[in-house]
CSV table of C-alpha atoms in Angstrom, one decimal:
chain,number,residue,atom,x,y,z
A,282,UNK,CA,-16.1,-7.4,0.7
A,283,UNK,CA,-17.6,-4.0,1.1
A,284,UNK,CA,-21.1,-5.0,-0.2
A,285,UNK,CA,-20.7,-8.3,2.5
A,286,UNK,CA,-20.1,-5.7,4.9
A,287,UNK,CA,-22.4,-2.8,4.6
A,288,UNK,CA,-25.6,-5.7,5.1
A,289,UNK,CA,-23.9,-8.1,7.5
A,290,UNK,CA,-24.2,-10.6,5.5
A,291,UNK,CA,-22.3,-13.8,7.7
A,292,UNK,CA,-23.1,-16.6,5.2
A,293,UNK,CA,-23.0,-17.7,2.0
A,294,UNK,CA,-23.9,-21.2,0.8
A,295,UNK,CA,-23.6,-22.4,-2.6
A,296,UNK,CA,-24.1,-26.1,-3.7
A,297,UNK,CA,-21.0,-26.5,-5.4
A,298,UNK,CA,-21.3,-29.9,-7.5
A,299,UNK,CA,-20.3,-32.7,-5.6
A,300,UNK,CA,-20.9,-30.8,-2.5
A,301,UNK,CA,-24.1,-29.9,-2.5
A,302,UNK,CA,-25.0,-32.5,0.5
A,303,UNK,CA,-22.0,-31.0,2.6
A,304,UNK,CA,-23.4,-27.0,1.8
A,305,UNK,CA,-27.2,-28.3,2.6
A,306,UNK,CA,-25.9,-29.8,5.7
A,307,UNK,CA,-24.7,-27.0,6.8
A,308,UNK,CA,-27.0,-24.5,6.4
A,309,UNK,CA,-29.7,-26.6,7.9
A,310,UNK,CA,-27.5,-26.9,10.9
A,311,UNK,CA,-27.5,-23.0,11.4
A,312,UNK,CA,-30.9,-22.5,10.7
A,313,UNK,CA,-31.9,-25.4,13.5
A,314,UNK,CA,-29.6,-23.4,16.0
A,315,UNK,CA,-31.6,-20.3,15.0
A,316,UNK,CA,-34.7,-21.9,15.8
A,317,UNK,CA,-33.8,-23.7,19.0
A,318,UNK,CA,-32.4,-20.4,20.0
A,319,UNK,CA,-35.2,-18.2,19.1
A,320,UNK,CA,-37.5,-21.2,20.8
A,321,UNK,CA,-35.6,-21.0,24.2
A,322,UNK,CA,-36.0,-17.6,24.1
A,323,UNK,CA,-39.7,-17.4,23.6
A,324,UNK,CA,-39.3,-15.4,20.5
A,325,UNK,CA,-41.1,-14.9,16.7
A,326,UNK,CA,-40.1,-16.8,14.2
A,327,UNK,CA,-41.1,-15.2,10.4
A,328,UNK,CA,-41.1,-17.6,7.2
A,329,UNK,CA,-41.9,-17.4,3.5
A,330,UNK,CA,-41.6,-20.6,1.8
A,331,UNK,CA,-42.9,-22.8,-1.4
A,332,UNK,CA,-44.4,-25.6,0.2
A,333,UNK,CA,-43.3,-24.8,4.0
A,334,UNK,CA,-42.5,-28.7,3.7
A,335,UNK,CA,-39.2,-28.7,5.5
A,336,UNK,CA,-40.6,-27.0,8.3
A,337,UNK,CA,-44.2,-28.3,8.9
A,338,UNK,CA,-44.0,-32.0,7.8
A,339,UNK,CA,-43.4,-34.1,10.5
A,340,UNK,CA,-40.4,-35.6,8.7
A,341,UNK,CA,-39.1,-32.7,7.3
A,342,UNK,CA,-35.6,-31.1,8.8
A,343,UNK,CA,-36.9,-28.2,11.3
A,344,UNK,CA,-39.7,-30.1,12.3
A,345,UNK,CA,-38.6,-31.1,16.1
A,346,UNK,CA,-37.8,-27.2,15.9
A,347,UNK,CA,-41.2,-25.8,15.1
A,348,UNK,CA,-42.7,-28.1,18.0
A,349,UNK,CA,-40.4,-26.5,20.2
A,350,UNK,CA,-42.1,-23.0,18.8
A,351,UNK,CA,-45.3,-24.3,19.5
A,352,UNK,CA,-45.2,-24.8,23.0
A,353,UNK,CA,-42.3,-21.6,23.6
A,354,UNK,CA,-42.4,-19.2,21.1
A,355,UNK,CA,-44.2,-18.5,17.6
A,356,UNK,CA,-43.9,-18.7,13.8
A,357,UNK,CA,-45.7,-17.1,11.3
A,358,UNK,CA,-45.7,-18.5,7.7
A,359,UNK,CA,-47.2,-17.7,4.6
A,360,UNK,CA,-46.9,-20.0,1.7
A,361,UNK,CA,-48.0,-20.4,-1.7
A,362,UNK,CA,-51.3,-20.9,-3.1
A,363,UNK,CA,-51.0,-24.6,-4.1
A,364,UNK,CA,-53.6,-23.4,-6.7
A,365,UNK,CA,-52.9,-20.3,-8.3
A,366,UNK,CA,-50.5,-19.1,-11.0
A,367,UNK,CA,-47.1,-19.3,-9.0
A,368,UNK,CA,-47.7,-22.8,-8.3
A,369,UNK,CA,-47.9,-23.7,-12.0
A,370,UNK,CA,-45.1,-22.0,-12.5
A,371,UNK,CA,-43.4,-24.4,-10.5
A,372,UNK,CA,-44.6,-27.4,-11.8
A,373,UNK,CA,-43.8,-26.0,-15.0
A,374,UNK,CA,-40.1,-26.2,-13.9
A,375,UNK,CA,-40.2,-30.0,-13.4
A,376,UNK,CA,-39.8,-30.0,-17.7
A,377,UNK,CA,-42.9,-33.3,-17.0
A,378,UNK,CA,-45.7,-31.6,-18.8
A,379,UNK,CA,-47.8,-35.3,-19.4
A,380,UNK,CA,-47.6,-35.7,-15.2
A,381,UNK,CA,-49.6,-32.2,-14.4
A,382,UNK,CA,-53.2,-32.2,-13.2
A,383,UNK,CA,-56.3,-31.0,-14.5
A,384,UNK,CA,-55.0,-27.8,-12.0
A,385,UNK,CA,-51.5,-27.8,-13.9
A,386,UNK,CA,-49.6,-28.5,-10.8
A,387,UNK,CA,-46.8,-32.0,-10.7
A,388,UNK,CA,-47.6,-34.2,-8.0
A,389,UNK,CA,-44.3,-34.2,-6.4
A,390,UNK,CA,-45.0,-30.5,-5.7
A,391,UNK,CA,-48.7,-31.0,-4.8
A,392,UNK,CA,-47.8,-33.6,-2.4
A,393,UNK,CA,-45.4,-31.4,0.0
A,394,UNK,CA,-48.2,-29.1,-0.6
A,395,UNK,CA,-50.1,-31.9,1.1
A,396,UNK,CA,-48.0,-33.0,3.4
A,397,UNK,CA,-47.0,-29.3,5.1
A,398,UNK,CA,-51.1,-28.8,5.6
A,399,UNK,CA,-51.6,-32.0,7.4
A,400,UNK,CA,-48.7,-31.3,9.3
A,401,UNK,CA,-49.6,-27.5,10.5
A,402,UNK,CA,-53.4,-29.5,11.1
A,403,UNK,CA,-51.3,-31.7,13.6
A,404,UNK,CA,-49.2,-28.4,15.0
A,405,UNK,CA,-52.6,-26.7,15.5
A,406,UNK,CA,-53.9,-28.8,17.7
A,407,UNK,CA,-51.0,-28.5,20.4
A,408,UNK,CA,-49.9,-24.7,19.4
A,409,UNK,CA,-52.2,-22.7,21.3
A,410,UNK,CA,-52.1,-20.4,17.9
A,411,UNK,CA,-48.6,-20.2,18.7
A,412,UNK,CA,-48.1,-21.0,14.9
A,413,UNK,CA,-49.9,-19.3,12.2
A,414,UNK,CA,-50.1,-20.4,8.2
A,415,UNK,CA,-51.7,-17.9,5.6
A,416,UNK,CA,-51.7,-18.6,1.6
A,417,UNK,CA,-50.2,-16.0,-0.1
A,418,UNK,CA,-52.3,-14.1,-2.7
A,419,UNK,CA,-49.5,-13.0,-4.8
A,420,UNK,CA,-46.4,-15.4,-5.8
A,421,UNK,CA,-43.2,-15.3,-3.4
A,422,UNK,CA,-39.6,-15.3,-4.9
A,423,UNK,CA,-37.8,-16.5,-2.3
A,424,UNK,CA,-37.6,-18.2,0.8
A,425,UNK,CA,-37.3,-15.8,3.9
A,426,UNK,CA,-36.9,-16.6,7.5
A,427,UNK,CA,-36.6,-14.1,9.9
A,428,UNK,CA,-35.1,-15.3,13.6
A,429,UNK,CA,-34.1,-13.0,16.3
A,430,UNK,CA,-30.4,-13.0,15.7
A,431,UNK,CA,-30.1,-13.7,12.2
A,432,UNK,CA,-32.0,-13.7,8.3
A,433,UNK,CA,-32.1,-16.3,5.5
A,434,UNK,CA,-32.6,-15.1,2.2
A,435,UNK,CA,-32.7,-18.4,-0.6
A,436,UNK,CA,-33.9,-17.2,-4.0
A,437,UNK,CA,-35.8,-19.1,-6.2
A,438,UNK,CA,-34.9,-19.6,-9.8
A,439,UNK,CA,-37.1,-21.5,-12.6
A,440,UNK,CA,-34.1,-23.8,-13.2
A,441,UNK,CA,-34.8,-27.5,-14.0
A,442,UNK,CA,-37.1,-28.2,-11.1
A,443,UNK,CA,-35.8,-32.0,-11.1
A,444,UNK,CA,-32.2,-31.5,-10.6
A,445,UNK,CA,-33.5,-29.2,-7.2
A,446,UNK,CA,-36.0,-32.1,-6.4
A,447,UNK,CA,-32.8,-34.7,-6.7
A,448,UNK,CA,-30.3,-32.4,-4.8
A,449,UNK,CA,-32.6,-30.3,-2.3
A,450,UNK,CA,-30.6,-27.5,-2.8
A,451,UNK,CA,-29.1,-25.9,-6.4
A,452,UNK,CA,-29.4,-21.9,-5.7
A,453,UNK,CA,-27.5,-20.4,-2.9
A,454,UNK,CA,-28.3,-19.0,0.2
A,455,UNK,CA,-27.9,-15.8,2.0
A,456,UNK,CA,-27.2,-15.6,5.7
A,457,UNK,CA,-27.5,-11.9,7.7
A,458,UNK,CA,-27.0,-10.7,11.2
A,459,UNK,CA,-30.3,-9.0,12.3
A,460,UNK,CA,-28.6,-6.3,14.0
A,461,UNK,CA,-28.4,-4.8,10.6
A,462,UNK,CA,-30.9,-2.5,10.6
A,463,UNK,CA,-31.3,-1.6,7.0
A,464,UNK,CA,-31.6,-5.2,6.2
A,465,UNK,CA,-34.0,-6.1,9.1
A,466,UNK,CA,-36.0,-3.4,8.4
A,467,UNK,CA,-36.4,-4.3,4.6
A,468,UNK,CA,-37.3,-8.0,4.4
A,469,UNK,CA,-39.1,-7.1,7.7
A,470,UNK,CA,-41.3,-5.2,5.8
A,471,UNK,CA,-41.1,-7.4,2.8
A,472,UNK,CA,-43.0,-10.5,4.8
A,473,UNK,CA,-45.4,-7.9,6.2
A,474,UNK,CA,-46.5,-7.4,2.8
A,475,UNK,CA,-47.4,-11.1,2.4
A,476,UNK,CA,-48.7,-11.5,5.8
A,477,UNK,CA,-51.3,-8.8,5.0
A,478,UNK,CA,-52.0,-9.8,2.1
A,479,UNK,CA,-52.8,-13.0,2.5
A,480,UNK,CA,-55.8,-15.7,4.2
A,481,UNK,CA,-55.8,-18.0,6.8
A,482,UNK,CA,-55.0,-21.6,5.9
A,483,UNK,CA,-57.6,-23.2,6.9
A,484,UNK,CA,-59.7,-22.5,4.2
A,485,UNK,CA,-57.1,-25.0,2.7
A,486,UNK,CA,-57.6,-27.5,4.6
A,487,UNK,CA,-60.2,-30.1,3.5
């Protein structure tokens, strides 16, 4: 389409129901090449997240990939405040109000919250500040990750928060070329907003 066209955008991927493990599969699979690639190159990596769980907990998908950005390239993340308003939000979507705690955030959320700190802890070591986390101060709508070659742009939505827990993926996905400049440019700016306006992690970390 024209739209498609005008903003490079090279991917779509939507869960369709009984495929949503195929769709998942394949997105992850283009976002680990865009990390190897942007890793063997000794490039920047960008990401806005949730949780940051499938990229900084050891057994999450992009793991082995952020290692490689450690020692090679970088990544810069911000991610949620596991504390703050957008994070109730969330746990509002998981439709289990008995289950909250005394902070109004589920403990399926909380614990990837959990798990992605002591996992950047164990990066940190290793990185040489190759890879930076900073809690966002405002709330994030969307998943962003900015490689060399190519954009990722996954919307949140405050649909039943179980059936995305169950599924790992019931949105859709947008997939750019970088060489786009009026897209770069834009989300570009759009994580430099959160990256300024956020504080280091380890004021997280117990």
């Amino acid at each position: 389409s024209d739209v498609s066209r005008l903003l490079n955008c090279t991917g779509l991927y939507v869960p369709v129901r009984g495929y949503e493990a195929t769709v998942n599969r394949q997105r992850n699979a283009d976002k680990i090449r865009a990390l190897r690639r942007a890793a063997d190159r000794s490039s920047r990596v960008k990401l806005l997240a949730e949780t940051g769980n499938s990229y900084l907990h050891f057994r999450g998908p992009f793991y082995p990939e952020v290692e490689q950005l450690a020692d090679s390239g970088s990544l810069q993340v911000v991610l949620v405040n596991p504390d703050f308003t957008e994070s109730q939000g969330i746990s509002v979507a998981y439709k289990d109000p008995s289950n909250l705690d005394e902070s109004g955030v589920h403990p399926l959320l909380r614990q990837k919250f959990e798990e992605s700190l002591a996992g950047y802890a164990a990066l940190r070591s290793r990185s040489h500040g190759n890879v930076e986390v900073r809690i966002a101060r405002y709330g994030i709508g969307a998943t962003l990750l900015i490689a060399e070659e190519v954009i990722f742009f996954e919307p949140y939505f405050r649909s039943d928060r179980r059936r995305r827990h169950q599924r790992m993926f019931d949105t859709f996905e947008l997939r750019f070329d970088a060489a786009n400049s009026h897209v770069h440019n834009l989300l570009d700016e759009h994580f430099a907003f959160y990256w300024a306006n956020s504080d280091p992690i380890e004021g997280f970390l117990a």
